[in-house]
Coordinates of C-alpha atoms in Angstrom, one line a residue:
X750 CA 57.9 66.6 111.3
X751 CA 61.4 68.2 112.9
X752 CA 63.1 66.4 115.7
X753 CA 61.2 68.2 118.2
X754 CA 58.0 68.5 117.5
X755 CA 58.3 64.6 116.8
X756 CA 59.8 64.5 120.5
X757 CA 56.4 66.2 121.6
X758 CA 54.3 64.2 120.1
X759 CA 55.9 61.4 121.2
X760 CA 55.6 62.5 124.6
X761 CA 51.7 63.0 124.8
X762 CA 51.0 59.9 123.5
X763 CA 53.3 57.5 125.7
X764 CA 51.8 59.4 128.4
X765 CA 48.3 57.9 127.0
X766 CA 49.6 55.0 126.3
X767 CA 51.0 54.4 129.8
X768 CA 47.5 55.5 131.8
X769 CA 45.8 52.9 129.7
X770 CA 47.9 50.1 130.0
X771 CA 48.2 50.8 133.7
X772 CA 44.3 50.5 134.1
X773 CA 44.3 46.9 133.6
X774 CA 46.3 46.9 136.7
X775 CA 45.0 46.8 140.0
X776 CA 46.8 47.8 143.3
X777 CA 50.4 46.6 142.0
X778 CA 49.5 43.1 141.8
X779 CA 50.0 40.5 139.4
X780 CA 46.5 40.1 136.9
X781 CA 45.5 37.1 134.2
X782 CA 44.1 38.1 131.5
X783 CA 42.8 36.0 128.1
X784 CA 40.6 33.6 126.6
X785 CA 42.8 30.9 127.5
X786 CA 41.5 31.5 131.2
X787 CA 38.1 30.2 130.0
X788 CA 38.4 27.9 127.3
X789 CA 34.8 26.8 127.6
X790 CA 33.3 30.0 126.4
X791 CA 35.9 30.6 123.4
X792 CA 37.2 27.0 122.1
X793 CA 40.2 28.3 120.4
X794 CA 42.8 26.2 117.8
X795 CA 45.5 27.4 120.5
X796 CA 44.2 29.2 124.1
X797 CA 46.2 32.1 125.9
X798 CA 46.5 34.2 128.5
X799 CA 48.1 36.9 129.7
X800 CA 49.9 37.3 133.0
X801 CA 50.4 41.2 133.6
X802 CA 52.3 43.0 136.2
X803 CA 52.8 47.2 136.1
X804 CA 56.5 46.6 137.6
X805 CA 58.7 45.2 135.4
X806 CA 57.4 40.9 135.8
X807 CA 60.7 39.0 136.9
X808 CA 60.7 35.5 135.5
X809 CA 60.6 33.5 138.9
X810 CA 56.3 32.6 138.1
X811 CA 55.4 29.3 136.9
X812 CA 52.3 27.6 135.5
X813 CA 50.8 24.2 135.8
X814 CA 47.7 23.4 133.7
X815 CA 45.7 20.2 134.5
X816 CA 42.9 18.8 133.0
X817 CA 40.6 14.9 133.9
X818 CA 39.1 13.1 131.6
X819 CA 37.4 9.9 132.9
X820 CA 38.6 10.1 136.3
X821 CA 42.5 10.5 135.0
X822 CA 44.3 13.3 135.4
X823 CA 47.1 14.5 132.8
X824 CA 49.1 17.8 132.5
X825 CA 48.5 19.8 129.2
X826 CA 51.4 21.0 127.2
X827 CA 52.2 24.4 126.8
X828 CA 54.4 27.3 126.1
X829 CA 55.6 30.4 128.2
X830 CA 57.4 33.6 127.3
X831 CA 57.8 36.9 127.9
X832 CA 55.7 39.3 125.4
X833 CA 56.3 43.1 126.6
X834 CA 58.2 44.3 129.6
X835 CA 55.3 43.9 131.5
X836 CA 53.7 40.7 130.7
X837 CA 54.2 36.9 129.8
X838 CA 52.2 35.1 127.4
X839 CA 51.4 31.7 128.0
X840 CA 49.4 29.3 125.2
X841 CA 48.4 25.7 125.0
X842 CA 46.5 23.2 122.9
X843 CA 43.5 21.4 124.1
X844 CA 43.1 17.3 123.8
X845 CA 40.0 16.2 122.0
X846 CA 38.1 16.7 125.1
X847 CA 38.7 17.4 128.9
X848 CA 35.8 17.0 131.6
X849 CA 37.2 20.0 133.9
X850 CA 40.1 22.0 133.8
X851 CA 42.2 23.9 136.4
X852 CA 45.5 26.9 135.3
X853 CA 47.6 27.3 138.3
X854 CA 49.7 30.4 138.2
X855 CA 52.3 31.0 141.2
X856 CA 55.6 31.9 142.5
X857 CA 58.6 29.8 142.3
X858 CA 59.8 31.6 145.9
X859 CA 56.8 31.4 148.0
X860 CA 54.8 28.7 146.2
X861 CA 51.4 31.3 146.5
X862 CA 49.2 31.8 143.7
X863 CA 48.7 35.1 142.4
X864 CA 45.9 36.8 142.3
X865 CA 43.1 35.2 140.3
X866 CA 44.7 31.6 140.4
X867 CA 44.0 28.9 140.5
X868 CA 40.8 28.9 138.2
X869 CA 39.0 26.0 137.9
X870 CA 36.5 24.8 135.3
X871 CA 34.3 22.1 136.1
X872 CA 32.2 21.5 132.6
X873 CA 33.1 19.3 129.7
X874 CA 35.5 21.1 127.0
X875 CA 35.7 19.6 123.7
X876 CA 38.5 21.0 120.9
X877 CA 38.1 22.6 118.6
X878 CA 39.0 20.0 116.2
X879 CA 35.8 18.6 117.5
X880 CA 32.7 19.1 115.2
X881 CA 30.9 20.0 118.8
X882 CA 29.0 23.7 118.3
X883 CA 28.0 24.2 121.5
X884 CA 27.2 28.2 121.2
X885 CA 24.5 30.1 119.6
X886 CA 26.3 32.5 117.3
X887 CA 25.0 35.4 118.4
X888 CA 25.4 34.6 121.9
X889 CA 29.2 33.7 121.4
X890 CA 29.3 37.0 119.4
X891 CA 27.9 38.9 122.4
X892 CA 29.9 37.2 125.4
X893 CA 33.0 37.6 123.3
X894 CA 33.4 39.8 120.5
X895 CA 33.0 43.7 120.1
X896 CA 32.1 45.3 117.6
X897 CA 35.7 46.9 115.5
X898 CA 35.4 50.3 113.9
X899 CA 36.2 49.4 110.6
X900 CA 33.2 46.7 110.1
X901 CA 30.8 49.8 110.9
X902 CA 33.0 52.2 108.8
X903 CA 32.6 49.7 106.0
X904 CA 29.1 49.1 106.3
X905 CA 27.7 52.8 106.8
X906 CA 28.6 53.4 102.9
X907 CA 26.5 50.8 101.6
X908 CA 24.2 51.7 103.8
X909 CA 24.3 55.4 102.9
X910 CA 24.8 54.8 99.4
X911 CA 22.4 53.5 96.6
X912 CA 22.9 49.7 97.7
X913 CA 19.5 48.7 98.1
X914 CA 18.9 47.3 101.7
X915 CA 17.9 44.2 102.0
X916 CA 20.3 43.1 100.2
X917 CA 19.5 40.5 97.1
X918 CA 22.9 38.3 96.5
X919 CA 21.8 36.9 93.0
X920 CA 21.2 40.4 91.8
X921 CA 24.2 41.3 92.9
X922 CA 25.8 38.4 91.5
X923 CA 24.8 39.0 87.7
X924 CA 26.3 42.4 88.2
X925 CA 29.5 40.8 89.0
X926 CA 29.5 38.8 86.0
X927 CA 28.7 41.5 84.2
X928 CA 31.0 43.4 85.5
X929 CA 34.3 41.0 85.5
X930 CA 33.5 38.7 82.5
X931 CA 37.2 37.3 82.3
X932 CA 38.0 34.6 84.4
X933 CA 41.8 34.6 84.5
X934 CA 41.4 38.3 85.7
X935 CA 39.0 38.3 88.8
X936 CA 38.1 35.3 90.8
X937 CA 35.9 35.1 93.9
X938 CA 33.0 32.6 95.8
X939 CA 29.7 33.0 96.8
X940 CA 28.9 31.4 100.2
X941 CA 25.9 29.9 101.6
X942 CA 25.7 28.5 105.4
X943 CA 23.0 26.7 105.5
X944 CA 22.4 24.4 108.9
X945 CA 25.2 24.9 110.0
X946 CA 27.0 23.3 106.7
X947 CA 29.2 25.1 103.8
X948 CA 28.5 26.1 100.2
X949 CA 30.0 27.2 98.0
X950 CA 30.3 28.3 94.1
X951 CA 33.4 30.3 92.7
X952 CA 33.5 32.3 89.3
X953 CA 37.1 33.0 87.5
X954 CA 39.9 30.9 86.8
X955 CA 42.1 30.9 90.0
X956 CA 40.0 30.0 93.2
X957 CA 42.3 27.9 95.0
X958 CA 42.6 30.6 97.6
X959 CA 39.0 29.6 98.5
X960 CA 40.5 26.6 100.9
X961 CA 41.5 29.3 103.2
X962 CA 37.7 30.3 103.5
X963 CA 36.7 27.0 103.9
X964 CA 39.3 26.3 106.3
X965 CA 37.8 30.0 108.6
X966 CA 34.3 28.9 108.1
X967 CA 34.7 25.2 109.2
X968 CA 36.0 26.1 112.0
X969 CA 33.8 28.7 113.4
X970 CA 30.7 26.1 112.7
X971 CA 32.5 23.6 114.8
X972 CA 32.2 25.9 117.7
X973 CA 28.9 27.7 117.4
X974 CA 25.5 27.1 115.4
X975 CA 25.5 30.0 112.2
X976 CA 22.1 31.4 111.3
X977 CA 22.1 30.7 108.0
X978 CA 23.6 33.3 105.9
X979 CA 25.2 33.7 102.3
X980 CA 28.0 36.0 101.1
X981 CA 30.5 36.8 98.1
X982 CA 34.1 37.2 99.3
X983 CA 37.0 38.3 96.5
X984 CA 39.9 35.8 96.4
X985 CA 42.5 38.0 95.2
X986 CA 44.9 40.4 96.6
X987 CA 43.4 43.3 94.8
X988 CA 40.1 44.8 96.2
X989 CA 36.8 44.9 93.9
X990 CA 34.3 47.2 94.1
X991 CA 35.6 50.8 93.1
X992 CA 32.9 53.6 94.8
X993 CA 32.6 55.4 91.9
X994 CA 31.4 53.2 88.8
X995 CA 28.4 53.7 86.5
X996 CA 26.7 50.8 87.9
X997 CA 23.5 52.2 90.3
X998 CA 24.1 50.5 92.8
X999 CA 27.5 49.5 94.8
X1000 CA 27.7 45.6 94.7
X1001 CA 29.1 44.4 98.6
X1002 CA 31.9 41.8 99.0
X1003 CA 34.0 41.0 101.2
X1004 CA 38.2 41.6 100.7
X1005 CA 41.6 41.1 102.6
X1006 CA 42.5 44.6 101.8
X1007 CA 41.6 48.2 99.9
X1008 CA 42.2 51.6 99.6
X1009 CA 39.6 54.3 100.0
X1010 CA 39.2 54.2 96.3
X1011 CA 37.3 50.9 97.2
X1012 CA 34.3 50.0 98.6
X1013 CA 35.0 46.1 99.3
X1014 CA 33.7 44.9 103.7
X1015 CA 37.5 44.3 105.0
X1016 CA 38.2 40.8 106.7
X1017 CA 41.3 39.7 108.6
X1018 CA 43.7 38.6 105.4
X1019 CA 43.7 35.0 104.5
X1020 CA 47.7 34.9 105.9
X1021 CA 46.5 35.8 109.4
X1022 CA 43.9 33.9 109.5
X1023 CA 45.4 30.5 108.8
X1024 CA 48.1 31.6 111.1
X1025 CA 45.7 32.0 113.9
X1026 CA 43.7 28.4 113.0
X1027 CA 47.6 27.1 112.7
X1028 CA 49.3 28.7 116.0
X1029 CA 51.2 25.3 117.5
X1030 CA 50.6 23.7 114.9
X1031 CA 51.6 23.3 111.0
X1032 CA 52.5 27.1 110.2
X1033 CA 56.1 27.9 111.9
X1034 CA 55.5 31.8 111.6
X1035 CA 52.5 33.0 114.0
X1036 CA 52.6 36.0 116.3
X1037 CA 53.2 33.9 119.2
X1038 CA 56.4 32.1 117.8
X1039 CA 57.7 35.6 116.2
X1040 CA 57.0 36.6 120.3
X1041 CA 58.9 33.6 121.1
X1042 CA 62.0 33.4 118.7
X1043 CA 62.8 37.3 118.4
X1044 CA 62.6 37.2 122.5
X1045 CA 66.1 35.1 122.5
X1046 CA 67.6 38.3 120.8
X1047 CA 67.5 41.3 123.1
X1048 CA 68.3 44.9 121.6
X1049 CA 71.6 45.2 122.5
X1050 CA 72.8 42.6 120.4
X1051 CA 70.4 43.2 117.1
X1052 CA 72.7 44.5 113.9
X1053 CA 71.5 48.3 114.1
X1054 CA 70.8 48.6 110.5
X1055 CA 67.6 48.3 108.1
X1056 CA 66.7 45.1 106.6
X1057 CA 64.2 43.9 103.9
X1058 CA 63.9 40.9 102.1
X1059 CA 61.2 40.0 99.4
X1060 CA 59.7 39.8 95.7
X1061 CA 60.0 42.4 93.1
X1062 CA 55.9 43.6 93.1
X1063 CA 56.5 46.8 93.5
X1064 CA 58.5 49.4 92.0
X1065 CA 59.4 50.8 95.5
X1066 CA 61.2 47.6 96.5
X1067 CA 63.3 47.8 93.7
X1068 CA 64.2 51.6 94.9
X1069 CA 64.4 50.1 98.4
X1070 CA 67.4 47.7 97.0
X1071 CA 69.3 50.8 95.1
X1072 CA 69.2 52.6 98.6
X1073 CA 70.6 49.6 100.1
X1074 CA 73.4 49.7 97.8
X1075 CA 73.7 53.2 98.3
X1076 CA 73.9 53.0 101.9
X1077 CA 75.1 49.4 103.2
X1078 CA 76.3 50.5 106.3
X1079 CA 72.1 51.5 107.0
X1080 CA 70.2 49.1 104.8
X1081 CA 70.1 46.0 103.8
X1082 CA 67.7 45.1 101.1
X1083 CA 67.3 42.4 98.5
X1084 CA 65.3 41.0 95.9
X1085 CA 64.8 36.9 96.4
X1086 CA 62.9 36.2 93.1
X1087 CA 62.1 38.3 90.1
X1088 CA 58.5 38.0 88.2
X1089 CA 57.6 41.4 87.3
X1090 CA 61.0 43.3 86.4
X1091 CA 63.4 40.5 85.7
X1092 CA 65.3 42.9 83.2
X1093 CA 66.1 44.8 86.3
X1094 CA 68.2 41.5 88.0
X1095 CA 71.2 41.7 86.6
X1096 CA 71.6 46.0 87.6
X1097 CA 70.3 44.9 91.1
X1098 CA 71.7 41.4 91.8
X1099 CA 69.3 38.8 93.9
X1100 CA 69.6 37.5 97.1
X1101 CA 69.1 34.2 99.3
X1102 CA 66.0 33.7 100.7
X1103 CA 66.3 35.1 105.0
X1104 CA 64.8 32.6 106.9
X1105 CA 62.4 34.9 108.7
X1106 CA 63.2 34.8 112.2
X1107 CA 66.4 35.5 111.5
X1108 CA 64.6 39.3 110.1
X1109 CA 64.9 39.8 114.3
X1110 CA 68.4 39.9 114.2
X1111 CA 67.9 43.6 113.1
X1112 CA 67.4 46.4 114.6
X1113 CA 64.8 47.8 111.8
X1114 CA 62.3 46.1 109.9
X1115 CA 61.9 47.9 106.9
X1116 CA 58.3 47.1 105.1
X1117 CA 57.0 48.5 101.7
X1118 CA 54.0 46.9 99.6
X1119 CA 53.7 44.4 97.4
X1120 CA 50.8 44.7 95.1
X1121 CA 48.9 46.0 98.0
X1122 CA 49.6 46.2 101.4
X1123 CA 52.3 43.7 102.8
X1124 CA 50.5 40.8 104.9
X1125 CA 53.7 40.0 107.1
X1126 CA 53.1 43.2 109.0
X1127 CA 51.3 41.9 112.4
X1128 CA 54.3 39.2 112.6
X1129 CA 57.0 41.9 112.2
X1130 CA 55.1 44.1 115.0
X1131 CA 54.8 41.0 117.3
X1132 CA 58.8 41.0 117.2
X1133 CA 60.9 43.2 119.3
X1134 CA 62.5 44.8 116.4
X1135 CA 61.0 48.4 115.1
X1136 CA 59.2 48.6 112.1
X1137 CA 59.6 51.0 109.8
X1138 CA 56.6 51.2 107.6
X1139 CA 56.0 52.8 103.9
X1140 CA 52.9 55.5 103.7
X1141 CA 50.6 53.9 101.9
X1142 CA 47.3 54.0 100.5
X1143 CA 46.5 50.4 101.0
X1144 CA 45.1 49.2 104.6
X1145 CA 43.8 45.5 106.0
X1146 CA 41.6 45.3 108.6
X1147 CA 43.6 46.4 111.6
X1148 CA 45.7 49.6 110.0
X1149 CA 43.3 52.4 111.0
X1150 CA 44.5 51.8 114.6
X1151 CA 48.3 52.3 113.6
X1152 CA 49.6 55.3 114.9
X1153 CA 53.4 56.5 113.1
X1154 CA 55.8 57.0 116.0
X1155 CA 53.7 55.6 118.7
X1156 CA 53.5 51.4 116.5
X1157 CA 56.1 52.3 114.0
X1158 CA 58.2 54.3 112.3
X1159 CA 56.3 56.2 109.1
X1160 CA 58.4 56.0 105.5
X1161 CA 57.6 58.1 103.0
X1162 CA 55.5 56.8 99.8
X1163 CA 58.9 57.5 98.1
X1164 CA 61.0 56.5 100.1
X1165 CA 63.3 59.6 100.0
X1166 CA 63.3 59.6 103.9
X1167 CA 64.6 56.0 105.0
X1168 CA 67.8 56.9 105.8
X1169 CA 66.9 59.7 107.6
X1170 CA 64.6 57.5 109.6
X1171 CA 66.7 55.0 110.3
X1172 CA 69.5 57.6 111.6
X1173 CA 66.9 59.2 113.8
X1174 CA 65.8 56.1 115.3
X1175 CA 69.6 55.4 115.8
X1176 CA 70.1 58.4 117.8
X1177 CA 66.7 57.4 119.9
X1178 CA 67.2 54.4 121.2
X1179 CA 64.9 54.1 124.3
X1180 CA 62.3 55.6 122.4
X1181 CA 62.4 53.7 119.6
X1182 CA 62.2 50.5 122.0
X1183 CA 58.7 51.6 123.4
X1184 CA 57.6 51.9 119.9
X1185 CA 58.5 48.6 119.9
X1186 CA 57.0 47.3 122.8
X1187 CA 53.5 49.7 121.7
X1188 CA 53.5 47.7 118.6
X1189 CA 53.5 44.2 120.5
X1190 CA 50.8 45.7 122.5
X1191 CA 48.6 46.7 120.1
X1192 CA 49.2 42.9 117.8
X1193 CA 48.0 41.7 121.5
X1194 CA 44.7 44.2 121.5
X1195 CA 43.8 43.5 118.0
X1196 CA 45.6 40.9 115.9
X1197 CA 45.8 37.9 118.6
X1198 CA 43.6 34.8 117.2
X1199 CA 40.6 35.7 119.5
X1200 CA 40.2 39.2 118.0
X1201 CA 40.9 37.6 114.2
X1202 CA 37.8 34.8 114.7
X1203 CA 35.6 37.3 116.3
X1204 CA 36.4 40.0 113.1
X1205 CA 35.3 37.2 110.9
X1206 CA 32.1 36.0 113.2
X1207 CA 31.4 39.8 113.2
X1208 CA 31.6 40.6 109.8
X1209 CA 29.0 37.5 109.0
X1210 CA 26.4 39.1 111.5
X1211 CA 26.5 42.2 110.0
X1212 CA 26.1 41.4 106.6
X1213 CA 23.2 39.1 107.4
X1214 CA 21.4 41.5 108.9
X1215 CA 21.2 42.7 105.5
X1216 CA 19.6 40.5 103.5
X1217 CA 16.6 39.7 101.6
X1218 CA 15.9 36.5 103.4
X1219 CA 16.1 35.6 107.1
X1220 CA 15.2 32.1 107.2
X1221 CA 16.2 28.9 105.7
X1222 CA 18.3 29.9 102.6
X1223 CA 17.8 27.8 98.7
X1224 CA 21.3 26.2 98.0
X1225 CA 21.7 27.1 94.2
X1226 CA 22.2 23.9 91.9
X1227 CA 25.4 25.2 91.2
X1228 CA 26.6 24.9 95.0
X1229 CA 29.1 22.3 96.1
X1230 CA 29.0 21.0 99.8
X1231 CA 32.4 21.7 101.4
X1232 CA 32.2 19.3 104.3
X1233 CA 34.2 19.1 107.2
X1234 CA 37.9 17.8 106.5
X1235 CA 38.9 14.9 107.8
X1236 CA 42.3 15.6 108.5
X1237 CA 41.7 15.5 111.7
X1238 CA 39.6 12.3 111.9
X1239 CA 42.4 10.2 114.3
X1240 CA 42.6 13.1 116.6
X1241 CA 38.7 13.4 116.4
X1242 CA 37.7 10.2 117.0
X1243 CA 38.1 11.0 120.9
X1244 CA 35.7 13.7 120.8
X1245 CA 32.9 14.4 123.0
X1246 CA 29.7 16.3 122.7
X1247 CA 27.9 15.6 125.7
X1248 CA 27.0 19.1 126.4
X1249 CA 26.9 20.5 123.2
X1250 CA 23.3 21.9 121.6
X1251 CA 24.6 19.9 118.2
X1252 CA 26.3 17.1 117.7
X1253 CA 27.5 14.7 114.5
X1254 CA 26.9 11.2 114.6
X1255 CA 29.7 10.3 112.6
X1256 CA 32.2 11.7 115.4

């Protein structure tokens, strides 16, 4: 695409971009937006909300959050940012259980609320550490969640293709044996839920991967009551199911990413997910702390070159660190451990590991893929650095609603562009900002932990819809019980359930 016609393009679809961010606006005032509002109806690991302004937001707002629990009041904890030019983000962490809740958001001049504030919430609220479901599934599903595009995209082929509907999980099972006989090369689980408890069985020789299912699933029975349901979900990085195969039928599973060579049901990658149950907590890198961290580095200051740090699992990051060499005074790229091409370390050197924040010191994130599609993505878009991403054939969840020069920066497959990229997003500056701020938008429309435990909630309805048997499903002898962890059993014992449908006597 020439500098003009890129120009153009560019043009049309900020002018989009602008109408609809604007229509969350109303009359030039201030707006809250975000789960966090109403943490009763969406018990979250972390709750959020937005506080949006069409004007540019000054930073002269504050917010108070206040919760009682047996007559005592006490002040919850939480963190408050900017996240785009036109909105803060605040987030906070529930105690084991509050009995009403009020958020307070006002001005530091005048003392007034803003619109919307205070909201109060007058109802017992338990954590979600607390083993307290106190939502039907579907109704949570329903008041909360929408439908994405790619879980009906990847359910219309089996349902257009020979897959016989309803679906029959031990028939599909012995195809997969059949299919991947060697254990040390494909591993993956089938799941049963089954009263609201977890099964599971794993085939293959590398299933440790399936603690980051069990850790998704746990935690979405804890807040609502699953219709039973059972399900196979691959634990490696590579998808499955290829469409065309000389089995009859196309066996359904479930996958953190694919190409369209594959048929495999997409779900948010294990990565993202654990980041999302994790978010002020254990896991230091989350989209809120990249938000955070790469907000104490404006543009101005940034180093206005590429950089890219990262293993050698794919040919084109090795190419990626002989451009660097080529051209340090645009790139800088390096390989931090060798597994697949070590003879190539000594022509190509190896570097320290960059602690990852410090990636935000940069002007250009450069990202290529591993052996498939690179799961740091949603935490280098949440950053206020410009990514510059590789055409590829491999997608996640979330990549059919990237748009190149409106999210990010395209690369060719080959890389044989970069430097030109990188020089052209050097010569425009302000709009290469907005595609920076349009990529934090769009890791706030779809990549936030709301819109990553609805995918997975979603993703389960859909599939049983499916199947052979509605009711009460057989655990097979070969099913372990994954029960709840107790990890959290000091911070649970101060649960409360009053007001929830299902409750465990041993909290």
């Amino acid at each position: 695409m020439e500098d003009d016609q890129k120009m153009a393009f560019l043009h049309r679809v900020f002018i989009i971009i602008i109408v609809i961010g604007f229509s969350r606006i109303y009359g030039g005032q201030i707006t809250l937006s975000g789960p966090g509002l109403y943490p009763h109806k969406f018990r979250m690991p972390c709750q959020y909300f937005h506080i949006y302004s069409n004007d540019s937001i000054n930073d002269n707002i504050s917010v108070n959050i206040e919760g009682k629990f047996d007559g005592k009041s006490f002040h919850l904890s939480h963190e408050y940012y900017r996240s785009t030019e036109e909105s803060f983000l605040v987030h906070y962490k529930m105690p084991p259980s509050v009995d009403s809740i009020q958020i307070r958001v006002y001005s530091n001049d005048t003392g007034m609320d803003v619109p919307g504030s205070p909201i109060s919430i007058d109802e017992r609220v338990a954590s979600p550490h607390c083993h307290c479901p106190n939502k039907d599934f579907d109704e949570w599903l329903d008041e909360s969640c929408g439908l994405d595009p790619q879980i009906v995209e990847d359910f219309e082929f089996y349902d257009r293709e020979s897959t016989t509907i309803p679906w029959n999980i031990s028939a599909f099972l012995e195809v997969l044996r059949s299919r991947y006989p060697n254990p040390r090369s494909q591993s993956y689980c089938h799941y049963a839920l089954v009263d609201n408890e977890v099964y599971r069985t794993c085939f293959g020789e590398y299933v440790g991967f399936n603690m980051f299912v069990d850790n998704v699933l746990h935690y979405l029975t804890r807040i609502t009551i699953i219709p039973d349901v059972e399900f196979i979900i691959n634990l490696g990085d590579w998808p499955l199911w290829e469409k065309i195969t000389n089995y009859p039928q196309a066996v359904p599973i479930i996958s953190w990413c694919k190409n369209d060579n594959f048929s495999d049901i997409l779900w948010p990658t294990y990565d993202l997910t654990q980041a999302s149950l994790e978010c002020m907590g254990r896991q230091e890198v989350h989209v809120f702390s990249v938000r955070e961290e790469s907000s104490h580095i404006p543009w101005h200051e940034k180093i206005n070159k590429g950089i890219w740090r990262g293993r050698d699992s794919n040919t084109s990051r090795l190419k990626l660190v002989k451009l660097s060499k080529e051209s340090p005074e645009s790139l800088d790229a390096g390989i931090t451990r060798y597994f697949f091409f070590r003879d190539m370390e000594n022509e190509l050197g190896i570097k320290d590991q960059m602690p990852f924040f410090d990636f935000f010191k940069y002007k250009y994130l450069v990202t290529v893929d591993g052996t498939v599609a690179s799961y740091r993505l949603p935490y280098l878009l949440s950053g206020n650095s410009v990514v510059l991403k590789q055409e590829s054939n491999y997608y996640e969840h979330y990549y059919k609603q990237l748009i190149p020069y409106v999210h990010y920066i395209p690369i060719k497959d080959d890389l044989s562009d970069l430097n030109q990229q990188i020089q052209w997003a050097r010569v425009h500056e302000d709009l290469v900002q907005e595609i920076s701020e349009n990529g934090r938008k769009l890791v706030d429309d779809l990549l936030l932990p709301e819109k990553v435990f609805c995918y997975h909630g979603q993703v389960l309805r859909e599939w049983r819809k499916r199947l052979a048997i509605k009711g009460k499903k057989v655990i097979s002898p070969d099913m372990i019980h994954v029960p709840q962890p107790n990890t959290d059993s000091i911070y649970r014992q101060f649960c409360s359930c009053e007001h929830s449908k299902y409750s465990k006597s041993e909290l």
